[in-house]
XYZ file of C-alpha atoms in Angstrom:
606
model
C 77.372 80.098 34.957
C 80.927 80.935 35.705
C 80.339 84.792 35.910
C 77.193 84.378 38.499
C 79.825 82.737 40.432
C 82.406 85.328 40.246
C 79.715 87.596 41.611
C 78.390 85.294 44.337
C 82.047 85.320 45.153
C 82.450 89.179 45.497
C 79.062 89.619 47.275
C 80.549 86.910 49.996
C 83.809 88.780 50.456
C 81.917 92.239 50.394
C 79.595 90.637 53.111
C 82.695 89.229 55.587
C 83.939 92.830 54.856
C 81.036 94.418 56.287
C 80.445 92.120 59.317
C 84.126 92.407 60.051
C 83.771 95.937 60.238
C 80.656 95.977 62.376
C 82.288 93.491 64.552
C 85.482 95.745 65.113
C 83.688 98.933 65.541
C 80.403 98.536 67.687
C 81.312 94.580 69.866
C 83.252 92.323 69.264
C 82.934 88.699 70.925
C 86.634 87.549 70.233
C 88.018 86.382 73.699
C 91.028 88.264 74.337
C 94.692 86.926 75.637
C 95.063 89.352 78.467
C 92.063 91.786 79.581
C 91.873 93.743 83.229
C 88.086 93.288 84.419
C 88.614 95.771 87.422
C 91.495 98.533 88.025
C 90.149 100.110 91.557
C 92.345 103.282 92.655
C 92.394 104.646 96.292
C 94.029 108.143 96.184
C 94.491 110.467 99.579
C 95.534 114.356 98.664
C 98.539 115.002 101.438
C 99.234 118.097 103.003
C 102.699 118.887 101.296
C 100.912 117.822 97.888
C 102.189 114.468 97.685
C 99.364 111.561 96.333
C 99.545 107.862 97.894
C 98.208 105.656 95.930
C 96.416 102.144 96.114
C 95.510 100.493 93.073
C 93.964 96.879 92.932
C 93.880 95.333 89.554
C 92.292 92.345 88.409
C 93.995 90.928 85.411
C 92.328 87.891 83.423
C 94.514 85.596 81.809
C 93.155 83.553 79.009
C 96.709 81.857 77.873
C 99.854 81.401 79.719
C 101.963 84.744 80.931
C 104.869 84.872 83.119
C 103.171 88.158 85.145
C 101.968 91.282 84.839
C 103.719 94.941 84.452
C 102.238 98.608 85.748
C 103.948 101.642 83.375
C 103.421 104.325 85.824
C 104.653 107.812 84.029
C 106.334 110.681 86.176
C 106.392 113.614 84.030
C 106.254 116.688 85.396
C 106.452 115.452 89.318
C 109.213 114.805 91.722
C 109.495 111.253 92.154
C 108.035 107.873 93.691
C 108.664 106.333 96.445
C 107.258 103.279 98.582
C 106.235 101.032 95.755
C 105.080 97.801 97.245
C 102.894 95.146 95.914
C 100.727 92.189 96.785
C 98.423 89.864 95.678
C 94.841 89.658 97.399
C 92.047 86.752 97.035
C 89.437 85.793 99.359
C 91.496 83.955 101.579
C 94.986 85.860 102.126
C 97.155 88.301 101.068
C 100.883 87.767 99.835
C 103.443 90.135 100.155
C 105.637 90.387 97.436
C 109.293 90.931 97.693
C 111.298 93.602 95.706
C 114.177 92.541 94.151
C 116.705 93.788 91.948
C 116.600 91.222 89.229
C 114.168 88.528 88.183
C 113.596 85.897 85.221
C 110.724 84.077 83.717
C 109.404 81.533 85.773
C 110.173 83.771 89.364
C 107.111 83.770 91.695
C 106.008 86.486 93.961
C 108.919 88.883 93.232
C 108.752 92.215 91.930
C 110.921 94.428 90.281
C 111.284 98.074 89.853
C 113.032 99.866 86.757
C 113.446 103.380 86.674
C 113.271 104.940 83.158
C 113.632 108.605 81.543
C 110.134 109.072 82.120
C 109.188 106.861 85.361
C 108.981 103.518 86.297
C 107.646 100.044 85.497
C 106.911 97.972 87.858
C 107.330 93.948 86.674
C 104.947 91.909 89.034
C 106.541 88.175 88.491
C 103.434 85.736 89.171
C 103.317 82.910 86.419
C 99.446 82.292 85.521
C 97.114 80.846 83.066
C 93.658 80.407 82.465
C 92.774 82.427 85.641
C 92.202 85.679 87.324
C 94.209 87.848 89.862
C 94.024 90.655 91.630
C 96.728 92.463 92.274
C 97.777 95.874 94.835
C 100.237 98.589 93.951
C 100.882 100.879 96.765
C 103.282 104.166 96.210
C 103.458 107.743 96.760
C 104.039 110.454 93.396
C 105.822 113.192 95.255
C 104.885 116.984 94.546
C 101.356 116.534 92.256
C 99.730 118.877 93.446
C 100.370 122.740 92.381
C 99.756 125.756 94.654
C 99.017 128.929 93.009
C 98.116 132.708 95.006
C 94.746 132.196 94.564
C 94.234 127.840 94.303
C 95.309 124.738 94.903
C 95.359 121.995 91.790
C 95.566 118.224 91.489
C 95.780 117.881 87.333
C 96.484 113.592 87.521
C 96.657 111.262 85.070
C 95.908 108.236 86.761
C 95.694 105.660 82.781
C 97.718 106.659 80.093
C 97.279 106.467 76.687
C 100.201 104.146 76.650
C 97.971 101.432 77.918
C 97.159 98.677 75.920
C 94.599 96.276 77.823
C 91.501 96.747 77.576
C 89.671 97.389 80.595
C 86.009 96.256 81.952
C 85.452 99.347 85.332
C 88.007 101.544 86.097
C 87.661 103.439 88.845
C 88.739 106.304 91.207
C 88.422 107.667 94.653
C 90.303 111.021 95.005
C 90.183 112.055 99.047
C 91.297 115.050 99.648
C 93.262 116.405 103.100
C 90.496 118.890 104.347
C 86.669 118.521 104.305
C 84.982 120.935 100.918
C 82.551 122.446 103.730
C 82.420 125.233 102.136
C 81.737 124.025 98.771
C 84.873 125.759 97.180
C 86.159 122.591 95.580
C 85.816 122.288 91.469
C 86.104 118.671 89.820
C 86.179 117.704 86.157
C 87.229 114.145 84.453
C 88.584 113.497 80.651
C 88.568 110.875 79.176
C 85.830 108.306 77.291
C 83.280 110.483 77.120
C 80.757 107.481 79.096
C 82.483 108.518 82.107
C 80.874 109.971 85.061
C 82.484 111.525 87.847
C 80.344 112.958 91.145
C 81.583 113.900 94.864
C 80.779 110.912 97.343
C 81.756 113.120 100.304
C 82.913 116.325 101.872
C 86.554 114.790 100.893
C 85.719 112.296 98.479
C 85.509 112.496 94.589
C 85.109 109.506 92.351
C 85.234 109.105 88.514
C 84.587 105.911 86.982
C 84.384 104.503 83.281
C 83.216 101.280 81.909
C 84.649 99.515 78.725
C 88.127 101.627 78.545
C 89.387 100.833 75.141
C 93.430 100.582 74.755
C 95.107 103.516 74.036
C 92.848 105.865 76.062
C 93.668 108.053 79.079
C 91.558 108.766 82.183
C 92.452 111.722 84.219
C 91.591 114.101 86.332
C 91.291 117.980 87.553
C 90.870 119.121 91.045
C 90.401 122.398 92.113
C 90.522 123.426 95.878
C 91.597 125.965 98.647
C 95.476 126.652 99.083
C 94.701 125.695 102.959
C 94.409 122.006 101.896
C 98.052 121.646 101.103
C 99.893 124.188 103.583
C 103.370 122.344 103.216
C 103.590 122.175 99.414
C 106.866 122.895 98.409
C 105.459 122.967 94.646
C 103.882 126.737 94.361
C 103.528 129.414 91.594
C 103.219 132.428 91.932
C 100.622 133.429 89.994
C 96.681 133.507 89.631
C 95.534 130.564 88.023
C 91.594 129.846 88.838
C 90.300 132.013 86.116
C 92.478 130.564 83.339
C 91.786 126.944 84.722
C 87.630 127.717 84.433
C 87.571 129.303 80.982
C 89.772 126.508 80.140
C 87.701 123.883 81.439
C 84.466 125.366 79.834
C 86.224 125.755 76.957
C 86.404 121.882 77.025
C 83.008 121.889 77.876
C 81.755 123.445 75.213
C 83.585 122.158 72.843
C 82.423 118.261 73.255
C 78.971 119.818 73.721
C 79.050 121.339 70.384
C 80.749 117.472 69.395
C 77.810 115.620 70.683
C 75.742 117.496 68.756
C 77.451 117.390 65.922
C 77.857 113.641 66.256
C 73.868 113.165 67.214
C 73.213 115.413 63.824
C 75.168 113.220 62.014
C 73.476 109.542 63.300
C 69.877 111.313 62.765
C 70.833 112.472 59.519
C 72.126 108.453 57.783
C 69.952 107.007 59.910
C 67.006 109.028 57.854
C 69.258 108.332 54.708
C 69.651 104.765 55.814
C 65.661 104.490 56.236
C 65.127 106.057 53.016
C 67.471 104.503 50.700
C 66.300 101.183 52.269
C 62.401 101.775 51.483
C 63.170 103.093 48.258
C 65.448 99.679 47.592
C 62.526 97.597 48.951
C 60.115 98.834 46.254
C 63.032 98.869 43.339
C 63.300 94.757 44.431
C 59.579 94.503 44.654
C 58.860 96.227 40.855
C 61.400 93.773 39.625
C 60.155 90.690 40.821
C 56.948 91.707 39.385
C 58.239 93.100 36.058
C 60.292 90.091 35.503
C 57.857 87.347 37.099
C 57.979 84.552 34.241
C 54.978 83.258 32.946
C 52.681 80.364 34.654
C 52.859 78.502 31.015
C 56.497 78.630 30.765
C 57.183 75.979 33.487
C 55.156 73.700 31.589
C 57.523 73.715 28.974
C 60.309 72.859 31.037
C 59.285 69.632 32.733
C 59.154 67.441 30.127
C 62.375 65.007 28.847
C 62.466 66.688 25.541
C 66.135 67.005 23.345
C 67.281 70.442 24.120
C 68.433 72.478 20.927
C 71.481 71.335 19.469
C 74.522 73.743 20.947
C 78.302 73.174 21.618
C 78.891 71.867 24.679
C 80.630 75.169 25.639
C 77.730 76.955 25.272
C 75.531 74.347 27.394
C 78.478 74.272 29.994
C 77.913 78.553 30.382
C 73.704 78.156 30.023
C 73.791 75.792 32.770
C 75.627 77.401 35.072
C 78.584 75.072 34.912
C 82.076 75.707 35.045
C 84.176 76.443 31.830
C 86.597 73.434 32.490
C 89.123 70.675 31.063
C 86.290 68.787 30.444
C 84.484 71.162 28.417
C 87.776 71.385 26.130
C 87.837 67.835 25.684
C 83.959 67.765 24.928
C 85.192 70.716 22.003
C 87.394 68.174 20.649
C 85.234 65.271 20.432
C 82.024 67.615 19.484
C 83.797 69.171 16.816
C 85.403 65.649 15.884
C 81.338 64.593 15.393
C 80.726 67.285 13.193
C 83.882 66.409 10.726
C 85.685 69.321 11.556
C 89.021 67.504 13.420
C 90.608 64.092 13.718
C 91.662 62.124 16.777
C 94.660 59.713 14.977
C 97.392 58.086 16.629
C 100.088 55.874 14.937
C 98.363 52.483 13.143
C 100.924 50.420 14.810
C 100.433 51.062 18.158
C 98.399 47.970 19.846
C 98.127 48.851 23.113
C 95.404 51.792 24.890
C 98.946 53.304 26.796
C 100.949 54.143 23.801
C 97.730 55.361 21.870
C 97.349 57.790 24.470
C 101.014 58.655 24.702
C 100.667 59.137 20.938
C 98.182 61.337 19.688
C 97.333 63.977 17.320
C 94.467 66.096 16.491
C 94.012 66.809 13.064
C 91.932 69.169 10.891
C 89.573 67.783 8.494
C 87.857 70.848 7.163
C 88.647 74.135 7.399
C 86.153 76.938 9.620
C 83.254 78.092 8.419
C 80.048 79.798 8.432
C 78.420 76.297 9.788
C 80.319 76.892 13.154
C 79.875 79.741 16.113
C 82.152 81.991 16.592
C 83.453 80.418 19.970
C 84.338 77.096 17.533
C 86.133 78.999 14.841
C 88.343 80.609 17.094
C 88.644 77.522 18.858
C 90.183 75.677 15.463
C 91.774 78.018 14.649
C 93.817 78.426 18.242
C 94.167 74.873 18.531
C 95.761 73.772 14.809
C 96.962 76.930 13.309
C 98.568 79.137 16.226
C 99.401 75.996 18.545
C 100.230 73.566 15.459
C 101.238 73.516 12.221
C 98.229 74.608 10.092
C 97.385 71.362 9.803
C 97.657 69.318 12.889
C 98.927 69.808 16.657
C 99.817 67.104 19.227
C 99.662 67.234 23.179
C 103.535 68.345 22.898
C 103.028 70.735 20.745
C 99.798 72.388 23.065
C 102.323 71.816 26.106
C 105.151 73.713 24.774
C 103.341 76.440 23.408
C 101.330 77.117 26.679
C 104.793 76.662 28.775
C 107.038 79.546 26.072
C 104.153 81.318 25.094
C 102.145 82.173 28.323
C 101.004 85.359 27.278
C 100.068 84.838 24.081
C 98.193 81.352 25.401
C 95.957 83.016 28.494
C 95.240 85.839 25.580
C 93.436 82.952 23.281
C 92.078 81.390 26.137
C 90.445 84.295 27.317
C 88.777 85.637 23.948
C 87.776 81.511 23.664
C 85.436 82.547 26.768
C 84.275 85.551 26.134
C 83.483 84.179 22.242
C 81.035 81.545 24.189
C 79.722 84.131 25.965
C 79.011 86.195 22.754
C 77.380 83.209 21.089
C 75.230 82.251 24.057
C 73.929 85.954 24.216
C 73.337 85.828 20.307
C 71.416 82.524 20.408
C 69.281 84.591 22.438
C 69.358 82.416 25.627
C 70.103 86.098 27.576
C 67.375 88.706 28.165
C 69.333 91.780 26.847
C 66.414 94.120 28.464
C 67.153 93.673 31.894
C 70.996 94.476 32.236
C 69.916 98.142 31.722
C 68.828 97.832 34.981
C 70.738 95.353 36.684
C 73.882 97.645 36.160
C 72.918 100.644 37.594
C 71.853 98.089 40.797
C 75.154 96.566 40.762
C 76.927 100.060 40.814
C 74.432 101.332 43.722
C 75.518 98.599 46.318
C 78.926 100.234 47.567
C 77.103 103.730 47.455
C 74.425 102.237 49.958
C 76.966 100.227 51.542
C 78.942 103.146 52.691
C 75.694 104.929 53.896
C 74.849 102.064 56.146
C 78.622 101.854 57.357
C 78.680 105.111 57.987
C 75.189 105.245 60.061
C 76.585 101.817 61.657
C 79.842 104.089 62.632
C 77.623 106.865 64.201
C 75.863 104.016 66.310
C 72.876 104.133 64.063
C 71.084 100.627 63.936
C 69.107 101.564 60.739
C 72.553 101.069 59.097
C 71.826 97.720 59.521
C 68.826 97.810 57.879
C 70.109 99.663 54.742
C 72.994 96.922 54.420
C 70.638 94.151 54.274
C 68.773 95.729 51.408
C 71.753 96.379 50.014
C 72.907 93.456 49.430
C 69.411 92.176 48.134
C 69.790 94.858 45.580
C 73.152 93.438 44.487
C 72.135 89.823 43.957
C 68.866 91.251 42.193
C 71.240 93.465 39.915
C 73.667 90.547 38.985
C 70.144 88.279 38.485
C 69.103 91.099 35.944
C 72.247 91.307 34.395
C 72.784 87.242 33.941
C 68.821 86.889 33.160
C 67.903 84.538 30.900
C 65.303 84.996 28.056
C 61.958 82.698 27.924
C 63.846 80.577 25.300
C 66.788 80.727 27.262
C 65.305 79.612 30.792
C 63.697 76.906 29.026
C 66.337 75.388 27.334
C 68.142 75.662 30.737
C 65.596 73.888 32.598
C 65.857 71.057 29.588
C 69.751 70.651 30.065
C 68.944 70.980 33.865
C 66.210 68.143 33.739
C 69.053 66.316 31.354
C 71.845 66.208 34.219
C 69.332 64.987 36.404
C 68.175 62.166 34.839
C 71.588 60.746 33.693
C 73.022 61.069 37.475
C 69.842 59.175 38.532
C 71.078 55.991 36.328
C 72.016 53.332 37.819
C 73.951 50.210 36.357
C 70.638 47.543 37.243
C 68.154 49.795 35.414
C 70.320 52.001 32.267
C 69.251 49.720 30.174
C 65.241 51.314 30.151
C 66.679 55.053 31.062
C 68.896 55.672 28.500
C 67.161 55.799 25.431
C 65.704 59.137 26.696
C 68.333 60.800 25.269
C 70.416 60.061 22.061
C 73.913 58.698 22.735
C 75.674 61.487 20.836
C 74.233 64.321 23.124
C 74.664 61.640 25.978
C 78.321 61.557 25.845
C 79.364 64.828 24.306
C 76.974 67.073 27.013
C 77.219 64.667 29.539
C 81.138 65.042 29.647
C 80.551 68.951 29.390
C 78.482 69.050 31.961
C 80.720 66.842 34.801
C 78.323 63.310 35.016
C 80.162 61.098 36.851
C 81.978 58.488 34.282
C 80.851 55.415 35.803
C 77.135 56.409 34.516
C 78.620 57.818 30.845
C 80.782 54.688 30.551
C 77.963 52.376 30.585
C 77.554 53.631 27.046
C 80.307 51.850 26.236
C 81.073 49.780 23.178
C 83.527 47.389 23.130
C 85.861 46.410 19.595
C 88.569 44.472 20.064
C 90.339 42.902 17.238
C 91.209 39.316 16.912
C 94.388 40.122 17.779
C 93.768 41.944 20.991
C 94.280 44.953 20.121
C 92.261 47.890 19.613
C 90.392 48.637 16.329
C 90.783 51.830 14.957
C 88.289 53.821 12.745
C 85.150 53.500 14.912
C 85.343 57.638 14.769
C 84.751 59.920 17.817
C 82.513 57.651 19.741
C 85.558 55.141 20.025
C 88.031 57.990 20.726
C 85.403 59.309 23.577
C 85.309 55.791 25.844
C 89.272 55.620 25.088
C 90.065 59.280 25.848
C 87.164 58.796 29.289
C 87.462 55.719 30.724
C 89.897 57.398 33.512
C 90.424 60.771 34.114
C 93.790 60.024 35.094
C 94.975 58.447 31.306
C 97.529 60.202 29.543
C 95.655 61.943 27.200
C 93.466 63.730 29.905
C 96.585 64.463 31.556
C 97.958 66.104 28.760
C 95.044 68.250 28.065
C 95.003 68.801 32.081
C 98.751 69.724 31.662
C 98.882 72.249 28.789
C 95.791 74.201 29.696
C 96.422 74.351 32.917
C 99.774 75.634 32.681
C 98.133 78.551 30.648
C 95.181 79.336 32.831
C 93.650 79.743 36.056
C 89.829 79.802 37.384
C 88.753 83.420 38.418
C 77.700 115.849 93.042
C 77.100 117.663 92.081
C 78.108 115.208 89.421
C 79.019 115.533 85.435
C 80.531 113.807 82.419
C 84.179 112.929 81.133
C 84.876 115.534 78.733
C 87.112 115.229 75.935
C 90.335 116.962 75.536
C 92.410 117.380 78.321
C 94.928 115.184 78.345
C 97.546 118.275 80.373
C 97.452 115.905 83.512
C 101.074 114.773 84.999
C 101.496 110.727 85.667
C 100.098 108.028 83.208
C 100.927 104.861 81.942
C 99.484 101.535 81.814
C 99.693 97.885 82.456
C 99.662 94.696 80.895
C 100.918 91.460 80.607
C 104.425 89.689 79.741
């Protein structure tokens, strides 16, 4: 029925929602325009402070780009100086010229601009579909500081202004004197994967893996004043005991974090486990509890007449959608019953300007005899659309075109009446929405839990979604759960819209006396057979004139009105209600913090 589907339809786009998220917060497998699968740095310490630099970065290009650019931030330092760039592979290296100006489309040219707050560099090298490598080489004048009592290299060497994801980055920091001594102090921040360890008496490296964008790598060197004698950039002042507590500070601060976050994964992963069990046993009791009975599907197999309904009612028991169709089934049912009229003008001969020309008039007023669904029904259709009496398909077009509102309000009750009447027939087992609701409402609670454990890196989250949503199609099965009576009289109209698609023209003949012709036609039509297989029903009255003989009641109206779905009168149902409605090295970790270091920036592509 139309409101299981409305629910299917929210658990799909509640399920996308949730893989979606998944996907964007723990992998994703998307293929990305522009990604940089290696950014190597080679970094020497100088003896007046200054850093040279050597970065090689390999740049992936998965669509066209006219080249590459390197942001490098100078905040808080002197200057640059020296910038050249080439481009390695296995079998040379090309020098790249600096120029002043370049366009799109230049090869092997660079240019330089200097900004507020440093330079980028624009490395012109049309590619696509490939990788290269390219090497920055430059000197950041004054980065290191020299205080009375240490020297400090606090470097930024990615900004958070970068934008590319990154595969390895990596560092080598060599220093100007050998640590013999073991005076020199090291710490990294940044992702907090990141390790960074001495290599040597003058080497330090930090590397991270899987640098997301936005994110900045730096680090913080501490070492003897005697390593940069000719600094020019000192201050006087003691600094190493401020720069320590700092630092452990830092420390202890993403210690206290990791905890925090571990807590936090242990605790909805338990939550996840334990919601999840407890949901496994709620869906297992309810299977059980609401297992029909062996005897039942007995009942169901055979070609017996369903009970007489509307076919409004069958359309909603059998899971159809409310449609056009099932209007113009409404019209010709209640036409059956002696309720309404189909007429047209007596001197019309020809099937075109019947169809052009119709009116539906009402024969008997409502009653007790009819549902609710059909009262309301007549009583939309002839006294609010026409004249008390009668309405035509003008008179149903204009009023759904000027009176929108008013027509989508009607239209709406109509449903919900069916509804009503199907739950009153008893074809609905009223027992089991008191539990089917409070499942419905517990999905996004347990959703959330297993997002949030999911978020916290917590695989049980998965676990606890999946159960989650088998709760929520058990709750909307509860709460659209059909009685004994009901089921069975749904497995009759079921067993009813099998057999008529199975006709075929060589063999109706013996098939369709299964059913009687009224509930042929009238469910048939509600229920969307094909009108090839209704139409073989057909009788044909012609007049000795050649025209059509009126008076042959609704059976005659039904193969007039259904021969094509594209005749006028369909078209003017299709019209009007349409236009009113819609369907529905020591070594250590990164730590976090940080981020004092001079220098930044990032690179990307153009």
């Amino acid at each position: 029925m139309f409101i299981i589907k409305k629910y299917l339809r929210i658990i799909l786009l509640l399920t996308i929602a949730s893989i979606m998220f998944i996907s964007v917060t723990i992998t994703s497998s998307a293929e990305e325009d522009l990604s940089i699968t290696r950014w190597m740095v080679e970094s020497s310490l100088l003896n007046n402070g200054d850093l040279e630099i050597v970065e090689d970065i390999t740049f992936k290009f998965n669509k066209r780009y006219n080249g590459v650019f390197r942001e490098i931030i100078l905040e808080n330092t002197e200057n640059i100086n020296g910038i050249r760039v080439t481009e390695n592979s296995k079998d040379k290296t090309l020098e790249y010229e600096h120029v002043e100006n370049a366009k799109k489309g230049d090869n092997n040219v660079f240019v330089a601009n200097k900004e507020n707050s440093g330079v980028t560099v624009q490395i012109f090298s049309p590619a696509n579909n490939e990788e290269k490598t390219f090497r920055l080489m430059y000197t950041v004048k004054n980065v290191a500081k020299k205080y009375n009592d240490i020297g400090e290299v606090y470097y930024k060497f990615l900004g958070s202004e970068n934008d590319t994801h990154i595969d390895v980055f990596s560092v080598n920091i060599t220093l100007s004197e050998k640590d013999i001594r073991n005076e020199v102090k090291f710490f990294a921040h940044g992702p907090l994967n990141g390790k960074i360890h001495k290599v040597s008496e003058d080497t330090i490296n930090l590397r991270v893996e899987d640098v997301p964008e936005n994110t900045f790598v730096e680090s913080r060197i501490l070492f003897p004043t005697e390593f940069i004698p000719d600094s020019q950039n000192t201050i006087n002042t003691d600094a190493y005991s401020d720069i320590m507590n700092e630092e452990a500070e830092l420390q202890e601060k993403i210690e206290e974090d990791l905890a925090k976050i571990q807590t936090r994964k242990s605790l909805f992963g338990n939550i996840s486990v334990i919601i999840a069990i407890v949901q496994v046993f709620i869906f297992i009791f309810f299977i059980i509890k609401y297992r029909r009975s062996k005897d039942i599907y007995y009942k169901t197999k055979s070609k017996e007449i369903p009970d007489d309904n509307t076919p409004a009612v069958v359309s909603y028991i059998s899971s159809a959608a409310i449609s056009n169709n099932t209007i113009i089934a409404t019209i010709l049912d209640l036409y059956r019953k002696g309720y309404l009229k189909v007429d047209s003008e007596e001197k019309l001969k020809n099937k075109e300007d019947t169809l052009n020309n119709f009116t539906i008039t009402k024969i008997k007023g409502t009653d007790d005899n009819l549902l609710n669904h059909e009262n309301h029904f007549i009583s939309w259709l002839i006294d609010e659309m026409g004249d008390g009496g009668a309405v035509t398909t003008k008179d149903i077009e204009n009023y759904s075109k000027n009176k929108r509102a008013l027509f989508t309000e009607h239209y709406n009750k109509w449903i919900q009446l069916i509804k009503k009447d199907a739950i009153n027939k008893g074809y609905f087992d009223k027992s089991s929405r008191k539990y089917g609701v409070p499942l419905v409402i517990l999905f996004p609670i347990s959703l959330i839990i297993s997002i949030i454990a999911l978020s916290y890196e917590n695989i049980l989250g998965l676990f606890l979604m999946f159960t989650s949503i088998l709760i929520l199609i058990q709750g909307i099965i509860l709460i659209a759960r059909k009685s004994d009576y009901g089921y069975i009289e749904y497995k009759k109209w079921t067993e009813f819209k099998k057999h008529m698609k199975k006709l075929k023209n060589d063999d109706f003949k013996d098939n369709f006396k299964a059913y009687p012709k009224d509930i042929t036609l009238i469910y048939g039509l509600a229920l969307g057979i094909n009108n090839d297989i209704l139409n073989n029903f057909n009788i044909r009255n012609t007049n000795t004139e050649g025209g059509f003989q009126h008076g042959y009641g609704w059976m005659y109206w039904y193969f007039l009105l259904n021969n094509n779905s594209n005749n006028s009168f369909n078209q003017s149902i299709n019209n009007s209600f349409n236009t009113g409605t819609t369907s529905v090295g020591g070594s250590g970790n990164f730590t976090a913090g940080g981020g004092g270091g001079i220098g930044g920036g990032g690179a990307g592509g153009f």
